[in-house]
C-alpha cells in the first residue's frame, strides 16, 4: 500500500460544449503533487459525489480556473468580470464543504486560493486593473513561463519558513482577495499590496502557480511541499 497521501484535485471543465465536456487539469499539478510526496487523483466534476470524494482522499487541491461568480460573495457582476463556470463553482463548493467537515486540509492555487477565501466568508476584487492603487503586472505575458513579480512573506508562516523573507513568483490573475475571511492570515503580498498567500487551520493558498515554475525553479515546489509535510503529513523513508 502506498504511503503517499492521496490528494484529490478539482478539475477544470475544458469546454462548455455540452456534447464534449472534458474534466481535467494541466499535468503540472499532478507532477507537483508527485514531487512533493503525494498521490495525485483527479476528481471529475460531479457535485453529488463531493462527500464520497472527500472521504476517499487525505487532502484536497483546488486548482486554477475561471472567475468565481460574484454572487458567492454577495456582489453583482461588475465590468471586467471574466468567464465564470457555475457548474464548477457548485462542485468546488460542495467538495470544499465536505472536505472541511471531515477535517481534510485544502491547498488552493490561484482561483483555488480565491475560492477558499470566499467559502470562508471573504470577498474578491473582480478586476484588478479597475482597482485604484494596484500597479504591479499580475497578468504577465512573457513566454516561456517565468518569473513575474516578487512576493513578501510573513515571518514564521508556512510560506515564510519555506521561502524566506521574499520570493519571485509568476502571476496570471486579474482578480485578487479583497476582504480576508475570518480565520485566515495574509502570509504573502505583492509589491503593490495585492494579497498573494493565505493560511489558516488546515488551509494554504497561493495566488501564483508554483507548478508552472518547477522545470526551471525547483525551489518553487515549496508551497506543495510544506502543505504535504506540515498540513497533510508525509511519511518520509
Ligand atoms: Mn500576482
GROMACS .gro file of C-alpha atoms and ligand atoms in nm:
model
  238
    1UNK     CA    1   0.000   0.000   0.000
    2UNK     CA    2   0.127   0.342  -0.092
    3UNK     CA    3   0.247   0.564   0.189
    4UNK     CA    4   0.175   0.863  -0.029
    5UNK     CA    5  -0.114   1.078   0.095
    6UNK     CA    6  -0.394   1.091  -0.161
    7UNK     CA    7  -0.459   1.442  -0.287
    8UNK     CA    8  -0.784   1.497  -0.475
    9UNK     CA    9  -0.750   1.768  -0.740
   10UNK     CA   10  -1.055   1.962  -0.854
   11UNK     CA   11  -1.073   1.954  -1.233
   12UNK     CA   12  -1.140   2.217  -1.497
   13UNK     CA   13  -1.427   2.195  -1.741
   14UNK     CA   14  -1.218   2.214  -2.054
   15UNK     CA   15  -1.504   2.303  -2.285
   16UNK     CA   16  -1.852   2.441  -2.247
   17UNK     CA   17  -1.970   2.243  -2.550
   18UNK     CA   18  -2.230   2.019  -2.389
   19UNK     CA   19  -2.157   1.735  -2.625
   20UNK     CA   20  -1.785   1.739  -2.549
   21UNK     CA   21  -1.736   1.825  -2.185
   22UNK     CA   22  -1.396   1.720  -2.058
   23UNK     CA   23  -1.274   1.733  -1.697
   24UNK     CA   24  -0.902   1.760  -1.646
   25UNK     CA   25  -0.614   1.964  -1.509
   26UNK     CA   26  -0.281   2.071  -1.653
   27UNK     CA   27  -0.039   1.784  -1.598
   28UNK     CA   28   0.199   2.002  -1.397
   29UNK     CA   29  -0.036   1.995  -1.096
   30UNK     CA   30  -0.009   1.618  -1.081
   31UNK     CA   31   0.368   1.635  -1.126
   32UNK     CA   32   0.399   1.887  -0.842
   33UNK     CA   33   0.196   1.665  -0.608
   34UNK     CA   34   0.412   1.366  -0.701
   35UNK     CA   35   0.736   1.558  -0.644
   36UNK     CA   36   0.609   1.674  -0.304
   37UNK     CA   37   0.539   1.315  -0.197
   38UNK     CA   38   0.165   1.288  -0.263
   39UNK     CA   39  -0.052   1.074  -0.485
   40UNK     CA   40  -0.246   1.298  -0.726
   41UNK     CA   41  -0.604   1.190  -0.802
   42UNK     CA   42  -0.824   1.387  -1.042
   43UNK     CA   43  -1.183   1.441  -0.929
   44UNK     CA   44  -1.445   1.466  -1.207
   45UNK     CA   45  -1.697   1.748  -1.168
   46UNK     CA   46  -1.983   1.559  -1.001
   47UNK     CA   47  -2.118   1.762  -0.706
   48UNK     CA   48  -2.330   1.466  -0.591
   49UNK     CA   49  -2.009   1.274  -0.516
   50UNK     CA   50  -1.831   1.551  -0.325
   51UNK     CA   51  -1.874   1.381   0.014
   52UNK     CA   52  -1.757   1.046  -0.126
   53UNK     CA   53  -1.452   1.208  -0.280
   54UNK     CA   54  -1.367   1.387   0.045
   55UNK     CA   55  -1.390   1.060   0.236
   56UNK     CA   56  -1.153   0.886  -0.006
   57UNK     CA   57  -0.871   1.141  -0.006
   58UNK     CA   58  -0.635   1.277   0.260
   59UNK     CA   59  -0.646   1.634   0.129
   60UNK     CA   60  -0.794   1.845  -0.150
   61UNK     CA   61  -0.626   2.076  -0.401
   62UNK     CA   62  -0.845   2.348  -0.554
   63UNK     CA   63  -0.681   2.427  -0.888
   64UNK     CA   64  -0.675   2.735  -1.110
   65UNK     CA   65  -0.954   2.832  -1.345
   66UNK     CA   66  -1.209   3.096  -1.440
   67UNK     CA   67  -1.366   3.355  -1.209
   68UNK     CA   68  -1.598   3.262  -0.925
   69UNK     CA   69  -1.944   3.407  -0.974
   70UNK     CA   70  -1.954   3.718  -0.751
   71UNK     CA   71  -2.289   3.613  -0.603
   72UNK     CA   72  -2.089   3.371  -0.388
   73UNK     CA   73  -1.952   3.673  -0.202
   74UNK     CA   74  -2.265   3.884  -0.216
   75UNK     CA   75  -2.182   4.105  -0.513
   76UNK     CA   76  -2.329   4.174  -0.855
   77UNK     CA   77  -2.106   4.118  -1.157
   78UNK     CA   78  -1.901   4.428  -1.238
   79UNK     CA   79  -1.747   4.530  -1.569
   80UNK     CA   80  -1.424   4.337  -1.615
   81UNK     CA   81  -1.551   4.014  -1.463
   82UNK     CA   82  -1.417   3.726  -1.670
   83UNK     CA   83  -1.558   3.391  -1.767
   84UNK     CA   84  -1.748   3.209  -1.491
   85UNK     CA   85  -1.843   2.842  -1.461
   86UNK     CA   86  -2.138   2.790  -1.227
   87UNK     CA   87  -2.108   2.413  -1.251
   88UNK     CA   88  -1.751   2.430  -1.131
   89UNK     CA   89  -1.844   2.674  -0.854
   90UNK     CA   90  -2.108   2.427  -0.736
   91UNK     CA   91  -1.872   2.132  -0.743
   92UNK     CA   92  -1.587   2.305  -0.563
   93UNK     CA   93  -1.824   2.448  -0.301
   94UNK     CA   94  -1.959   2.101  -0.227
   95UNK     CA   95  -1.611   1.947  -0.232
   96UNK     CA   96  -1.472   2.214  -0.002
   97UNK     CA   97  -1.756   2.186   0.250
   98UNK     CA   98  -1.729   1.807   0.254
   99UNK     CA   99  -1.351   1.815   0.292
  100UNK     CA  100  -1.368   2.065   0.578
  101UNK     CA  101  -1.640   1.867   0.753
  102UNK     CA  102  -1.400   1.572   0.759
  103UNK     CA  103  -1.103   1.784   0.866
  104UNK     CA  104  -0.922   1.741   0.535
  105UNK     CA  105  -0.661   2.011   0.462
  106UNK     CA  106  -0.712   2.218   0.148
  107UNK     CA  107  -0.448   2.373  -0.078
  108UNK     CA  108  -0.574   2.648  -0.310
  109UNK     CA  109  -0.382   2.753  -0.620
  110UNK     CA  110  -0.475   3.086  -0.790
  111UNK     CA  111  -0.855   3.058  -0.833
  112UNK     CA  112  -0.832   2.794  -0.560
  113UNK     CA  113  -0.699   3.047  -0.307
  114UNK     CA  114  -0.976   3.288  -0.403
  115UNK     CA  115  -1.228   3.007  -0.364
  116UNK     CA  116  -1.121   2.913  -0.014
  117UNK     CA  117  -1.127   3.280   0.089
  118UNK     CA  118  -1.481   3.323  -0.047
  119UNK     CA  119  -1.609   2.999   0.103
  120UNK     CA  120  -1.471   3.106   0.442
  121UNK     CA  121  -1.658   3.436   0.413
  122UNK     CA  122  -1.419   3.673   0.233
  123UNK     CA  123  -1.457   3.875  -0.088
  124UNK     CA  124  -1.264   3.934  -0.411
  125UNK     CA  125  -1.163   4.224  -0.630
  126UNK     CA  126  -1.349   4.137  -0.952
  127UNK     CA  127  -1.097   4.304  -1.188
  128UNK     CA  128  -0.766   4.431  -1.051
  129UNK     CA  129  -0.691   4.681  -1.332
  130UNK     CA  130  -1.005   4.872  -1.226
  131UNK     CA  131  -0.898   4.894  -0.860
  132UNK     CA  132  -0.706   5.215  -0.785
  133UNK     CA  133  -0.368   5.168  -0.620
  134UNK     CA  134  -0.267   4.833  -0.761
  135UNK     CA  135   0.006   4.884  -1.018
  136UNK     CA  136   0.206   4.560  -1.046
  137UNK     CA  137   0.177   4.340  -1.355
  138UNK     CA  138  -0.034   4.049  -1.233
  139UNK     CA  139  -0.115   3.924  -1.584
  140UNK     CA  140   0.229   3.853  -1.718
  141UNK     CA  141   0.258   3.758  -2.083
  142UNK     CA  142   0.625   3.659  -2.100
  143UNK     CA  143   0.693   3.319  -2.256
  144UNK     CA  144   0.822   3.069  -2.166
  145UNK     CA  145   0.655   3.081  -1.825
  146UNK     CA  146   0.896   3.253  -1.591
  147UNK     CA  147   0.904   3.495  -1.306
  148UNK     CA  148   0.659   3.781  -1.275
  149UNK     CA  149   0.671   3.982  -0.954
  150UNK     CA  150   0.820   3.936  -0.609
  151UNK     CA  151   0.619   3.846  -0.300
  152UNK     CA  152   0.698   3.943   0.058
  153UNK     CA  153   0.637   3.658   0.301
  154UNK     CA  154   0.517   3.679   0.660
  155UNK     CA  155   0.788   3.566   0.904
  156UNK     CA  156   0.702   3.244   1.084
  157UNK     CA  157   0.426   3.146   0.841
  158UNK     CA  158   0.442   2.824   0.643
  159UNK     CA  159   0.525   3.017   0.328
  160UNK     CA  160   0.774   3.233   0.515
  161UNK     CA  161   0.952   2.931   0.658
  162UNK     CA  162   0.954   2.765   0.316
  163UNK     CA  163   1.064   3.058   0.105
  164UNK     CA  164   1.233   3.301   0.346
  165UNK     CA  165   1.155   3.674   0.354
  166UNK     CA  166   1.076   3.707  -0.017
  167UNK     CA  167   1.042   3.507  -0.337
  168UNK     CA  168   0.991   3.568  -0.707
  169UNK     CA  169   0.673   3.412  -0.839
  170UNK     CA  170   0.467   3.408  -1.156
  171UNK     CA  171   0.138   3.593  -1.189
  172UNK     CA  172  -0.159   3.500  -1.409
  173UNK     CA  173  -0.460   3.656  -1.239
  174UNK     CA  174  -0.687   3.956  -1.291
  175UNK     CA  175  -0.877   3.905  -0.965
  176UNK     CA  176  -0.747   3.903  -0.609
  177UNK     CA  177  -0.856   3.862  -0.249
  178UNK     CA  178  -1.019   4.180  -0.113
  179UNK     CA  179  -1.169   4.120   0.233
  180UNK     CA  180  -0.983   3.837   0.404
  181UNK     CA  181  -1.210   3.572   0.554
  182UNK     CA  182  -1.221   3.532   0.933
  183UNK     CA  183  -0.967   3.274   1.043
  184UNK     CA  184  -0.730   3.335   0.753
  185UNK     CA  185  -0.399   3.521   0.773
  186UNK     CA  186  -0.226   3.701   0.487
  187UNK     CA  187   0.116   3.540   0.450
  188UNK     CA  188   0.229   3.672   0.110
  189UNK     CA  189   0.186   4.010  -0.056
  190UNK     CA  190   0.294   4.157  -0.390
  191UNK     CA  191   0.489   4.486  -0.404
  192UNK     CA  192   0.164   4.676  -0.469
  193UNK     CA  193  -0.009   4.516  -0.172
  194UNK     CA  194  -0.213   4.256  -0.359
  195UNK     CA  195  -0.272   3.953  -0.138
  196UNK     CA  196  -0.077   3.656  -0.274
  197UNK     CA  197  -0.086   3.400   0.007
  198UNK     CA  198  -0.330   3.292   0.279
  199UNK     CA  199  -0.301   3.046   0.565
  200UNK     CA  200  -0.547   2.912   0.818
  201UNK     CA  201  -0.618   2.597   1.015
  202UNK     CA  202  -0.562   2.326   0.755
  203UNK     CA  203  -0.576   2.585   0.476
  204UNK     CA  204  -0.299   2.711   0.249
  205UNK     CA  205  -0.347   2.929  -0.057
  206UNK     CA  206  -0.115   3.091  -0.308
  207UNK     CA  207  -0.218   3.331  -0.580
  208UNK     CA  208   0.065   3.221  -0.809
  209UNK     CA  209   0.122   2.896  -0.999
  210UNK     CA  210   0.419   2.712  -0.839
  211UNK     CA  211   0.357   2.407  -1.058
  212UNK     CA  212   0.436   2.610  -1.370
  213UNK     CA  213   0.778   2.716  -1.239
  214UNK     CA  214   0.914   2.377  -1.138
  215UNK     CA  215   1.104   2.290  -1.453
  216UNK     CA  216   1.323   2.598  -1.421
  217UNK     CA  217   1.297   2.679  -1.050
  218UNK     CA  218   1.282   2.359  -0.838
  219UNK     CA  219   1.251   2.566  -0.519
  220UNK     CA  220   0.907   2.674  -0.642
  221UNK     CA  221   0.775   2.339  -0.514
  222UNK     CA  222   0.778   2.487  -0.160
  223UNK     CA  223   0.400   2.551  -0.123
  224UNK     CA  224   0.320   2.194  -0.226
  225UNK     CA  225   0.599   2.058  -0.007
  226UNK     CA  226   0.502   2.247   0.310
  227UNK     CA  227   0.136   2.161   0.254
  228UNK     CA  228   0.219   1.791   0.232
  229UNK     CA  229   0.470   1.796   0.517
  230UNK     CA  230   0.300   2.027   0.767
  231UNK     CA  231  -0.070   2.004   0.695
  232UNK     CA  232  -0.122   1.657   0.548
  233UNK     CA  233   0.172   1.467   0.693
  234UNK     CA  234   0.409   1.290   0.457
  235UNK     CA  235   0.590   0.989   0.593
  236UNK     CA  236   0.948   1.007   0.481
  237UNK     CA  237   1.161   0.699   0.422
  238LIG    MN1  238   0.024   3.841  -0.871
   0.00000   0.00000   0.00000
